[in-house]
Structures are given as structure tokens and as C-alpha cells.
CSV table of C-alpha atoms and ligand atoms in Angstrom, one decimal:
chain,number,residue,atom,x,y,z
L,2,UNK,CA,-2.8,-8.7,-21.2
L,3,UNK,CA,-3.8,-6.3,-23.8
L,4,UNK,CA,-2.9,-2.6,-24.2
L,5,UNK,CA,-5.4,-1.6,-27.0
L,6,UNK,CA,-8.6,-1.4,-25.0
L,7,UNK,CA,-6.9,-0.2,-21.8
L,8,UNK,CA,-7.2,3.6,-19.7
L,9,UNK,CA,-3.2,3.4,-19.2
L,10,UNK,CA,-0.9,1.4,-17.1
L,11,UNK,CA,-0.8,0.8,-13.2
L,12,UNK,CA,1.9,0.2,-10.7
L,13,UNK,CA,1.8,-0.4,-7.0
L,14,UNK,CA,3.8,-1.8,-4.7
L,15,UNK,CA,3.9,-2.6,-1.1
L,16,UNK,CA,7.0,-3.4,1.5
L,17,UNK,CA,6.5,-7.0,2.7
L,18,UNK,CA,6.1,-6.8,6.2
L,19,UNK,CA,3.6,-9.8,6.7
L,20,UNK,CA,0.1,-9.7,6.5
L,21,UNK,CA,-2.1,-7.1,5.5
L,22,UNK,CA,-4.2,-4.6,7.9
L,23,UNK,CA,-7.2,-3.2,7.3
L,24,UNK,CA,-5.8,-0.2,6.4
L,25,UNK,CA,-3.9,-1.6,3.2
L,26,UNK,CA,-7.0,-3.2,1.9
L,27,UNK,CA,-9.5,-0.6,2.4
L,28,UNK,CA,-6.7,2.5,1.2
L,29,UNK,CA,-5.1,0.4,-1.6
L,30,UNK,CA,-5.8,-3.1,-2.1
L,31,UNK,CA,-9.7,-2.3,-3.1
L,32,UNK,CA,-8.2,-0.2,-5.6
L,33,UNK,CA,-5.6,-2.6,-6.8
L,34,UNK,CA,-8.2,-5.2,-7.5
L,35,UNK,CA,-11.1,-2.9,-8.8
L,36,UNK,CA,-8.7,-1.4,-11.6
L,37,UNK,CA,-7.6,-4.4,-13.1
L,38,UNK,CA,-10.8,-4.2,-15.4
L,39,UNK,CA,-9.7,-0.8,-17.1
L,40,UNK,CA,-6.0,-1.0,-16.8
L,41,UNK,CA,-3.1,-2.8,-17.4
L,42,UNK,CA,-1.8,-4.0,-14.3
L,43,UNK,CA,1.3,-4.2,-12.6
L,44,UNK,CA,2.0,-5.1,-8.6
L,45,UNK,CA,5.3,-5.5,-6.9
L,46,UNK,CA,6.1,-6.7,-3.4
L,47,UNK,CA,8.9,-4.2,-2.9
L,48,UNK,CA,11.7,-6.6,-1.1
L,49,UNK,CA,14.6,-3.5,-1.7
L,50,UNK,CA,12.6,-1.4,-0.1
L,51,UNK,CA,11.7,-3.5,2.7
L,52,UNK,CA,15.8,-3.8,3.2
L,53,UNK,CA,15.3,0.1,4.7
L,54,UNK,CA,13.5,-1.2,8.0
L,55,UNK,CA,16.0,-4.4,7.8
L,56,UNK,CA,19.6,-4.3,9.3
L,57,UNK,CA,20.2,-7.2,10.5
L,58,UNK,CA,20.5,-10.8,9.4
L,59,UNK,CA,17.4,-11.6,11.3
L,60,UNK,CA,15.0,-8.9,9.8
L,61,UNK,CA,16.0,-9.8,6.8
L,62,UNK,CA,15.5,-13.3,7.0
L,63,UNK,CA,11.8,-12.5,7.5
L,64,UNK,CA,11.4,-11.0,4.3
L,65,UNK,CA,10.7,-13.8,2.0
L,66,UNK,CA,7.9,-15.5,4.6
L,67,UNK,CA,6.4,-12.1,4.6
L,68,UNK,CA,6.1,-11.8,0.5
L,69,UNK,CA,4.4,-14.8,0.6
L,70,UNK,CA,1.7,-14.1,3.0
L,71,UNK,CA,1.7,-11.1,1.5
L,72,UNK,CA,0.6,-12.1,-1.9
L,73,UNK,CA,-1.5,-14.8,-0.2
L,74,UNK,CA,-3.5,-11.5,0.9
L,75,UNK,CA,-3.1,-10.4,-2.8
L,76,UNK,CA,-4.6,-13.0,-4.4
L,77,UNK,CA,-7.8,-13.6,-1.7
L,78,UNK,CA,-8.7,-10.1,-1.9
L,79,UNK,CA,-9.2,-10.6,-6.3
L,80,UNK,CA,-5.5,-9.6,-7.8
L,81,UNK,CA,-5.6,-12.5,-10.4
L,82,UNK,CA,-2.7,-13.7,-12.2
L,83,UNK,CA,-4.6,-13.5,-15.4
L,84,UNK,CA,-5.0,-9.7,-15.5
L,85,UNK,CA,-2.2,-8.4,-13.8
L,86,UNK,CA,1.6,-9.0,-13.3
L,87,UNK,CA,2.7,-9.6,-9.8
L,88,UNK,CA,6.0,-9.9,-8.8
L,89,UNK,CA,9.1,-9.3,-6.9
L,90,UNK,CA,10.9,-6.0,-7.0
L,91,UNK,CA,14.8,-7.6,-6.5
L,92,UNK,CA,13.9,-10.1,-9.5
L,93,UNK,CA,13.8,-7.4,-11.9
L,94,UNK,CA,17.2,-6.0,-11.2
L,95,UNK,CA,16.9,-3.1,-14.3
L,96,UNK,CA,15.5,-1.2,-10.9
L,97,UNK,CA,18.7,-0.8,-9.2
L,98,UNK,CA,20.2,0.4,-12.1
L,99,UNK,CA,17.4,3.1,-13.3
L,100,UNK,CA,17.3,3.8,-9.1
L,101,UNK,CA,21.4,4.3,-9.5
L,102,UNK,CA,20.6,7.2,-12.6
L,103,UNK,CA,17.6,8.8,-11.2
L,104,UNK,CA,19.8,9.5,-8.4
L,105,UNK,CA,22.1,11.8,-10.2
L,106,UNK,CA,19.7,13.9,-11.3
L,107,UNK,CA,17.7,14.5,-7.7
L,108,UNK,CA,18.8,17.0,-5.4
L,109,UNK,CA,19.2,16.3,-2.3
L,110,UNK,CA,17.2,19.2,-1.1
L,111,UNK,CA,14.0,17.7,-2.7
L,112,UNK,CA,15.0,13.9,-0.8
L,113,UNK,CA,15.3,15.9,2.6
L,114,UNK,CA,11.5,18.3,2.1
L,115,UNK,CA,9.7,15.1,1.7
L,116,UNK,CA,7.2,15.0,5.1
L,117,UNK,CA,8.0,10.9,5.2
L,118,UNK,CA,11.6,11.8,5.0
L,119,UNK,CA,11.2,13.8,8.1
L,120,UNK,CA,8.5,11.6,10.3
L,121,UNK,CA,10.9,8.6,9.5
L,122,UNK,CA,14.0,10.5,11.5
L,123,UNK,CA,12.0,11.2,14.5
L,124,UNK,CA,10.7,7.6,14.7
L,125,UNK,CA,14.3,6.4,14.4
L,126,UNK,CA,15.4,8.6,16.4
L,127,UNK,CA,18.2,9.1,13.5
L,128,UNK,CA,19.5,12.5,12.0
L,129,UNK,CA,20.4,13.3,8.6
L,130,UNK,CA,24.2,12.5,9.4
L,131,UNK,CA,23.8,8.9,10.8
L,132,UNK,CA,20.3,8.0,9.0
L,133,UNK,CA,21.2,5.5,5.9
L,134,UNK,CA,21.7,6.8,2.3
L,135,UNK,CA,19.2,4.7,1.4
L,136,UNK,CA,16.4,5.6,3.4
L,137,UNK,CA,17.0,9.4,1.7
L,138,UNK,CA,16.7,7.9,-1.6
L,139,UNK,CA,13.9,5.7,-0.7
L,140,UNK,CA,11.5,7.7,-3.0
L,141,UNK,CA,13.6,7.8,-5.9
L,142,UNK,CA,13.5,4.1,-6.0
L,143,UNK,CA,10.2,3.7,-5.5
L,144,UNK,CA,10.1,6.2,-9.1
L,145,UNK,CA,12.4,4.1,-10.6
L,146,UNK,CA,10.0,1.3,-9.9
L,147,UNK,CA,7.0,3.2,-11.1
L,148,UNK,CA,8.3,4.5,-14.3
L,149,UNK,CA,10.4,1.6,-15.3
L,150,UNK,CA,7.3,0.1,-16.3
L,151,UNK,CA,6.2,3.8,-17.6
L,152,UNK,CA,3.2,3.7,-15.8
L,153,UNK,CA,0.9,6.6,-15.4
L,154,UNK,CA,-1.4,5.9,-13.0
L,155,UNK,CA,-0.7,4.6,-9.0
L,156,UNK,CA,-2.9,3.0,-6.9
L,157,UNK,CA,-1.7,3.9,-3.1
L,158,UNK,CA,-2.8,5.2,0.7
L,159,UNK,CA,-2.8,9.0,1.3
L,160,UNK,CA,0.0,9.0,3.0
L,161,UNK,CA,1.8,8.1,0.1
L,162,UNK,CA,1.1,11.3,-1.8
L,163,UNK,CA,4.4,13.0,-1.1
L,164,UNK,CA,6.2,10.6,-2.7
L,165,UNK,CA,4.6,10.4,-5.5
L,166,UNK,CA,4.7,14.4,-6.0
L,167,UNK,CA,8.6,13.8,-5.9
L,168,UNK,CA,8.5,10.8,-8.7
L,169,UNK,CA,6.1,13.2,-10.7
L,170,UNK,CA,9.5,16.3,-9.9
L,171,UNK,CA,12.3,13.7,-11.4
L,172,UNK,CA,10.1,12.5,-14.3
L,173,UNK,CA,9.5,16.0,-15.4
L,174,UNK,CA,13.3,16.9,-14.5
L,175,UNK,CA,14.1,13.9,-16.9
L,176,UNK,CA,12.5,14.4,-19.9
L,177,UNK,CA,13.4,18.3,-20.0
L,178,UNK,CA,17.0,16.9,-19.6
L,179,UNK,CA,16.9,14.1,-22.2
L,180,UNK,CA,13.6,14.3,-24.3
L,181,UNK,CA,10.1,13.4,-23.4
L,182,UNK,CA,10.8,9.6,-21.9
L,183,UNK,CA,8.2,9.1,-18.6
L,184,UNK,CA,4.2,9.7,-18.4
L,185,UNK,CA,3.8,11.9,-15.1
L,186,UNK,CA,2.4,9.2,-12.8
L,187,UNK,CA,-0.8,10.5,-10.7
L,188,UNK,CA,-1.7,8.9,-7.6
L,189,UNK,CA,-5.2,7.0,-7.4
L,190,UNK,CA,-6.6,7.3,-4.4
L,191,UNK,CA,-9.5,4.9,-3.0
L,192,UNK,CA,-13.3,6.8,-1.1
L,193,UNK,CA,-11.8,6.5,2.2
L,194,UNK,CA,-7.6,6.7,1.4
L,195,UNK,CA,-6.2,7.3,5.4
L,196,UNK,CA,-7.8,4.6,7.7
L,197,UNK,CA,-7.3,5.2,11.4
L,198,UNK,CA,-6.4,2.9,13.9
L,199,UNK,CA,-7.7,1.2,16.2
L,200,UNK,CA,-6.1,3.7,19.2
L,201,UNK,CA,-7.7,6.5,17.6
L,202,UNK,CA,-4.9,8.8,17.2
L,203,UNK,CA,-2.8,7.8,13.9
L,204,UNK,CA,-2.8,5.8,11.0
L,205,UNK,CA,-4.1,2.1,11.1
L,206,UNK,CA,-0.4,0.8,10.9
L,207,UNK,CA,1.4,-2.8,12.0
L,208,UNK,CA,4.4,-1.4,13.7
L,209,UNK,CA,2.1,0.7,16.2
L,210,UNK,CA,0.3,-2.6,16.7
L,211,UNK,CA,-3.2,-0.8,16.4
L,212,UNK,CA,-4.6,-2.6,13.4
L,213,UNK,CA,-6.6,-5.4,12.3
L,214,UNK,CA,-5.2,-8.6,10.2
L,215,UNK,CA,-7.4,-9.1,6.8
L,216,UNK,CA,-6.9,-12.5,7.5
L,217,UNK,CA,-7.6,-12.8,11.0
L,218,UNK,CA,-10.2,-15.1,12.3
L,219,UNK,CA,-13.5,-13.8,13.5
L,220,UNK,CA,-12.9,-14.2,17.2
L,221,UNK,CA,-9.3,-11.6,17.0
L,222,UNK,CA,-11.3,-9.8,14.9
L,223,UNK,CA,-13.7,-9.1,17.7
L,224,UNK,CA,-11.4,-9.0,20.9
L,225,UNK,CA,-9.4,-6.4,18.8
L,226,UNK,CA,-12.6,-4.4,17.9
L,227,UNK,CA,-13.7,-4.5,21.6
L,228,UNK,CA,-10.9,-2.9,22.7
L,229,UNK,CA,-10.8,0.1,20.2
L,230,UNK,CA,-10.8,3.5,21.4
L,231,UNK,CA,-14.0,5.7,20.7
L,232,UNK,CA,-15.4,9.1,21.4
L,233,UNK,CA,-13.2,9.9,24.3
L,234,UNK,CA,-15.9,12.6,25.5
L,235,UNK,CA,-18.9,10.0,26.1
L,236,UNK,CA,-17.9,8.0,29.6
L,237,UNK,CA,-21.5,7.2,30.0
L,238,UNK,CA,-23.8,5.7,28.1
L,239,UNK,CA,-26.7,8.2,28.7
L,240,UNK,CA,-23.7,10.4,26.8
L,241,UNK,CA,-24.4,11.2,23.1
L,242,UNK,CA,-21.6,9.9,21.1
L,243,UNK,CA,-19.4,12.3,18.2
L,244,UNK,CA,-19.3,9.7,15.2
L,245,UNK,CA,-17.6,12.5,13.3
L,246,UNK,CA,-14.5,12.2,15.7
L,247,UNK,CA,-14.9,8.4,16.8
L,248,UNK,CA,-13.1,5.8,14.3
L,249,UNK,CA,-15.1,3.0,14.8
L,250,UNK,CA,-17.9,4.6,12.9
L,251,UNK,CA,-15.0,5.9,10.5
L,252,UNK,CA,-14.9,2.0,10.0
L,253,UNK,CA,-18.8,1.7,9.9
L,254,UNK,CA,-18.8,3.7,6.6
L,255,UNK,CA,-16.8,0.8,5.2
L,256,UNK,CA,-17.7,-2.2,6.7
L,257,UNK,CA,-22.0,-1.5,8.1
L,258,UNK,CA,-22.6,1.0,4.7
L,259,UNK,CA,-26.3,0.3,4.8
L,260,UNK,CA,-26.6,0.7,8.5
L,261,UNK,CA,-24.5,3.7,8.8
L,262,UNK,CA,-27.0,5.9,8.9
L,263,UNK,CA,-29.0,4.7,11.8
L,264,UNK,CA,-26.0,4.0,14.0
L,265,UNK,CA,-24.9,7.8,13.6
L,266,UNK,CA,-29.0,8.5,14.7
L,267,UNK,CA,-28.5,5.8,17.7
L,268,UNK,CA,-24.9,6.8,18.6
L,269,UNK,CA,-25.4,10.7,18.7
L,270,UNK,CA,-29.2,10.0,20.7
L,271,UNK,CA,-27.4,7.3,23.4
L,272,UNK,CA,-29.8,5.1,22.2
L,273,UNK,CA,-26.5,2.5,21.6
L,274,UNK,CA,-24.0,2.1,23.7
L,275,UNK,CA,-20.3,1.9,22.7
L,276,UNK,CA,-19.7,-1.7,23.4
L,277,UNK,CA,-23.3,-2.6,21.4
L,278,UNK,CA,-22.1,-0.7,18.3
L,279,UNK,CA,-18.4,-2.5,18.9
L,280,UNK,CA,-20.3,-5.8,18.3
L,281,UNK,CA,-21.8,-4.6,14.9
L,282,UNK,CA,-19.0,-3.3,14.0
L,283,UNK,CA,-16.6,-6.6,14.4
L,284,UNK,CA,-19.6,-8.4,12.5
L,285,UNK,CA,-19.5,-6.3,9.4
L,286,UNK,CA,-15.9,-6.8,9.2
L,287,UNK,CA,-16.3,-10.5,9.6
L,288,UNK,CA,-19.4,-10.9,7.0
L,289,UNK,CA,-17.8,-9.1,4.6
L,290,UNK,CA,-14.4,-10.3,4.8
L,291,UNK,CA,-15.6,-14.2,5.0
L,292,UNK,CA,-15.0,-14.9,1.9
L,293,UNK,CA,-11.7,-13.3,1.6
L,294,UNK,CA,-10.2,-14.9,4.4
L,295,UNK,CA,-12.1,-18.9,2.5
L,296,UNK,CA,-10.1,-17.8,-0.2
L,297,UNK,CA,-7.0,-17.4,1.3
L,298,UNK,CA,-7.3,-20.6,3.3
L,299,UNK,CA,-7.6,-22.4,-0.4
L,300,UNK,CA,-5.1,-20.6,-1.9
L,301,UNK,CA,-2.6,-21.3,1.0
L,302,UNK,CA,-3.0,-25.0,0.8
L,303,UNK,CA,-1.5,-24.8,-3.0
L,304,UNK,CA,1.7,-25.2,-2.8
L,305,UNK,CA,4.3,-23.7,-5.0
L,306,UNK,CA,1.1,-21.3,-6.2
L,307,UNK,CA,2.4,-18.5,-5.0
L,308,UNK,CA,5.9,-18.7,-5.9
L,309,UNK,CA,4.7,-19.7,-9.5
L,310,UNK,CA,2.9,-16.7,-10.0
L,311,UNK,CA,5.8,-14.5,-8.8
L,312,UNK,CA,8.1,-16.3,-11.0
L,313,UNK,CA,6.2,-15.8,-14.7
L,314,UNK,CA,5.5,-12.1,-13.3
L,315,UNK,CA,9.2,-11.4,-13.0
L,316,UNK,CA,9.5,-12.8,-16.5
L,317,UNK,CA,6.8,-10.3,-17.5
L,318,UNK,CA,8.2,-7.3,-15.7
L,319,UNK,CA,11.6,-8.0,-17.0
L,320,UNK,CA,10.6,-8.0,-20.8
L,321,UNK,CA,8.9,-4.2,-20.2
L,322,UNK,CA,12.0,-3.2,-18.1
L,323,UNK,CA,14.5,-4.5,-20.2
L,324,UNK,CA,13.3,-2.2,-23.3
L,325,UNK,CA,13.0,0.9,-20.9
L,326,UNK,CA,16.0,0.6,-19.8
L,327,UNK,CA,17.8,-0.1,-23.4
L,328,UNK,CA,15.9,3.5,-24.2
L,329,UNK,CA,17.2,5.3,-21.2
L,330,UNK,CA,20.6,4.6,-21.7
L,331,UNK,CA,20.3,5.9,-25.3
L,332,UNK,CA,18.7,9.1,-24.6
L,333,UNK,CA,22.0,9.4,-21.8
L,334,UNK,CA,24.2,8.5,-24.5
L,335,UNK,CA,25.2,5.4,-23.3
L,336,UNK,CA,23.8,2.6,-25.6
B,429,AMP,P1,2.6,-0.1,3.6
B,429,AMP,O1,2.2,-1.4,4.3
B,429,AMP,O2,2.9,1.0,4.5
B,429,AMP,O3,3.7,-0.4,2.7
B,429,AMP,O4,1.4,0.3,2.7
B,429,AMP,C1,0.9,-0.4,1.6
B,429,AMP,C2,-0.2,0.4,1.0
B,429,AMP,O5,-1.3,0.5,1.9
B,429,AMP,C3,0.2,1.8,0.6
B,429,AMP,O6,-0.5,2.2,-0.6
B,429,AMP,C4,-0.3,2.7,1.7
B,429,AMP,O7,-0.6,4.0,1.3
B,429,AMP,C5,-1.6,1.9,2.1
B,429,AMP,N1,-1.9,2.1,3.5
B,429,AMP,C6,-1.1,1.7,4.6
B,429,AMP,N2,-1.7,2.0,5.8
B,429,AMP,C7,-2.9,2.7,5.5
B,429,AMP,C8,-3.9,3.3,6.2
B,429,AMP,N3,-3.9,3.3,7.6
B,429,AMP,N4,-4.9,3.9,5.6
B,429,AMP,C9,-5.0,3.9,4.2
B,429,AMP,N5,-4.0,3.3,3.4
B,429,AMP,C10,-3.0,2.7,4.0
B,430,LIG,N1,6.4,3.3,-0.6
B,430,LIG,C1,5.3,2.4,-0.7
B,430,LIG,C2,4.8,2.1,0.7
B,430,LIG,O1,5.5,2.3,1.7
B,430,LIG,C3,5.7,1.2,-1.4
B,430,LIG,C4,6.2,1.4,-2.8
B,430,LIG,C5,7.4,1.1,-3.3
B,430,LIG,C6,5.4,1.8,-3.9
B,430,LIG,N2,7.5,1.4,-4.6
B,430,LIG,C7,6.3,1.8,-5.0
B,430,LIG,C8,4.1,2.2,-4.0
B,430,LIG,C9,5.8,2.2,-6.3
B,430,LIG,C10,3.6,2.6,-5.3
B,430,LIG,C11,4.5,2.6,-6.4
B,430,LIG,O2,3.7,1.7,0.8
């Protein structure tokens, strides 16, 4: 990997919880694999972070199956080995440490404004007295694992934003402290960065079971497309449909670009019905995704691939971390 002719450097990471959705590919992973040709690269399957939704023996037992199929989704979708370095957050332990220091200079007002920080309590049910310390700090690692690498640039979803605005707060905080040290890292956002489910209502997301695998075969592909919520309004199909509040057509944009314009004409005319515009629907995901999902099949019957690759990243990522972390501690006084 060479610097010289490079834009700047990337980092992205993403908790392993299994296979990829729809959602990740089409807010991040496009990105992920489209920058690799102006960038430096680096990708991380975040494993510390992943411990946050994991308190038990059992969920955490999960975690290393799910970095593998994770990756496996990686690598199909075009993040190659030869470009970028992919690896595992825990291998790279300089995090915990930089995580450990970051965290005495963030208040915790800032930890408790972020909108995630919130939304997370009132899924879990949890207030700030019995939620764990290090779900509050859960952004401040996630800086520490973007600008240990001293990356400036971040490939993620929308909903990501806030955290990022937070890592961009501590960087600055940092260098006024201690001298100009980080690059402020700016989020990179893909054409269509918040990717609604499949229920309509919120984000296309795994644990509210309204998404679609990347790798799933053609025929879940199409009994989960069938059963999508549209348009509420049109009950009928002499109704004229809303594309503009229906997410299946959201998805249209993506997967049918070339048709999109005509199914808006047929959907807002009731000239198609929901179910016929369902069918091209799960078809443009399955054509296009074809390949992908060949890939992956390959790439799955390699064994020790995977675990290769994450093995000479970490040896990568350790030699970048190491020397940021040797210039942190001097600029603290520590060295
Ligand atoms: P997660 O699986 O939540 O760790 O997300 C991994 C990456 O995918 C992050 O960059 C997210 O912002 C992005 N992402 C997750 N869900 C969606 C979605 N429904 N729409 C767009 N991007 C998403
Ligand atoms: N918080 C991100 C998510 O839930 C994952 C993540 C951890 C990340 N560290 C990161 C993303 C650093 C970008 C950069 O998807």
C-alpha cells in the first residue's frame, strides 16, 4: 500500500453480529469498496465493541463465527486484501490503551448528549445509573480506533454521524491540549446513507428482524420482499401508490436504477400493483447481487482464507498503531 499517490487515509469498522443486511452494503460497504482506489484503506471488525451487546458467555461465544461471516461478506462485496488492511479490533491492543487516555479528557456531559447514547437506553430499557460504563464510552473507543491509525476520512451509515461529530470534539480537544497530533476525521457518506426496512417504519437493522441478508439465496430473498410493507394508503389496486413514502421503491432507486422511472409512472397511475412491483423488486436484488453472493460461496470454501487475511492485517495495523501510540505518550509526557 502506498501513501504518495493517495486522497488520505480511511477507517471503518463494523460490530460483528453475523451477516450483512442490505442496509450495511448499500450505506457503507459500497463505499468501503469503491474508495479503496483513492485511499489508503483500513477496515476493522470491531470485536470490543461488539462485547457492549454481549454479557453473557453465550453471546460472546458467537462473536468469532460472526467475524468470519462477516468478512466473508467483506471480501464478496470487493474489499481486497491487496489494497486494504482488514483486521480485528482486540488484535491490535494499542486501542484499549489510547481508548483508556481519550477517556480522561471526555466529559461526561458530551458521552450522555450523544442521540445513540440516548436511543440505546430506551431499547435496554437501562438508565444512566445501571447502563454499563462501557456503553457511555462506546464512542470514544470507536475515536480511539479511528485516529489510532490517524485517519481522516470514514466511511459509515447516517446514523453514525453523531458519533463521529464526538470523535471530531476529542480530536480537536487533544491537540489544543498537547499539540496538533489527529487529522479531524469527516464522515463519508454513500447516495442513499439510511436504508429503511423492510416494515417500513425504521432503519433496515438485524435486531428488528426487518432486513434482508446480502448473502441470502434468491428464494428468501423473494419471500422476504413479498412480505414488505408499502404505501399504507393504497388498499386497492385501482389506488395510486406514494413511491415518495413507500420503501420498496426507496429500494428500486438502488437495485431497478434504470427502471425507476417507469415504476414511479406505473405505481402513482395503478397501472402495477404492489405485489407485481414486489416481484421486480426481489429480481433486481437478486441480479445484481448474483455475483456477490458466487463470490462468497468460493471464498467460503477456502479454508484458513479468512483467518489469514485477518492475521497479516493485524500485523499491518499494529506497525501504524504502535508508532502512534509511542507519539501520544510523548506529547503526555510519558515516553
Ligand atoms: P452496524 O451493523 O450497525 O454496526 O453497521 C455497520 C455499518 O452499516 C455502519 O456504517 C452503519 O452506519 C451502516 N448501516 C447499518 N444499518 C444501515 C441502514 N439501515 N442504512 C444505512 N446504513 C446502515
Ligand atoms: N459504531 C460503528 C457501528 O455501530 C462501528 C465502529 C466502531 C466504527 N469503530 C468504528 C465505525 C470506527 C467507523 C469507525 O456501526
Amino acid at each position: 500500500m502506498t501513501t504518495n499517490a493517495k486522497k488520505g487515509r480511511i477507517f471503518s469498522g463494523m460490530r460483528p453480529s453475523g451477516r450483512l443486511h442490505l442496509g450495511n452494503h448499500i450505506g457503507a460497504l459500497q463505499n468501503w469498496v469503491n474508495l479503496q482506489q483513492e485511499y489508503e484503506c483500513i477496515y476493522c471488525a470491531v470485536d470490543i465493541h461488539a462485547l457492549t451487546d454481549s454479557a453473557s458467555k453465550d453471546a460472546t461465544s458467537q462473536i468469532k463465527p460472526n467475524i468470519y461471516e462477516m468478512v466473508l461478506d467483506w471480501l464478496a462485496a470487493g474489499v481486497d486484501p491487496e489494497k486494504s488492511i482488514i483486521f480485528v479490533q482486540s488484535h491490535v491492543r494499542e486501542v484499549v490503551i489510547l481508548h483508556g487516555i481519550l477517556s480522561m479528557f471526555t466529559p461526561m456531559g458530551w458521552l450522555m448528549r450523544v442521540p445513540t447514547f440516548k436511543e440505546k437506553l430506551r431499547q435496554l430499557d437501562a438508565t444512566e445509573h445501571t447502563v454499563s460504563y462501557g456503553l457511555v464510552g462506546y464512542p470514544v473507543l470507536m475515536t480511539a480506533d479511528i485516529i489510532l491509525y490517524k485517519a481522516d476520512t470514514v466511511p459509515v451509515g447516517e446514523d453514525q454521524l453523531p458519533h463521529l461529530e464526538l470523535a471530531r470534539e476529542i480530536v480537536r480537544r487533544f491537540n489544543h491540549l498537547f499539540g496538533p497530533t489527529f487529522p479531524e476525521p469527516k464522515a463519508k457518506l454513500t447516495t442513499y446513507p439510511l436504508v429503511v426496512g423492510l416494515d417500513g417504519q425504521s432503519k433496515m437493522s438485524k435486531s428488528l428482524d426487518n432486513h434482508i441478508e446480502l448473502a441470502a439465496s434468491p428464494e428468501d430473498t423473494t419471500k422476504k420482499v413479498m412480505k414488505a410493507v408499502t404505501d399504507p394508503n393504497r388498499k386497492f389496486l385501482s389506488d395510486p401508490g406514494r413511491p415518495e413514502v413507500c420503501n420498496v421503491f426507496a429500494l428500486h432507486k438502488y437495485f431497478n436504477p434504470d427502471k425507476v422511472d417507469q415504476i414511479h409512472q406505473q405505481c402513482t397511475s395503478a397501472s402495477i400493483g404492489c405485489v407485481q412491483d414486489k416481484q421486480l423488486l426481489a429480481k433486481g436484488i437478486n441480479d445484481k447481487l448474483n455475483d456477490l453472493r458466487e463470490r462468497r460461496q468460493e471464498l467460503a470454501s477456502k479454508k484458513g482464507l479468512v483467518e489469514e487475511i485477518l492475521m497479516d492485517g493485524a500485523a499491518k495495523a499494529q506497525t501504524i498503531a504502535r508508532e502512534t501510540l509511542g507519539q501520544v505518550m510523548e506529547r503526555l509526557g510519558l515516553a
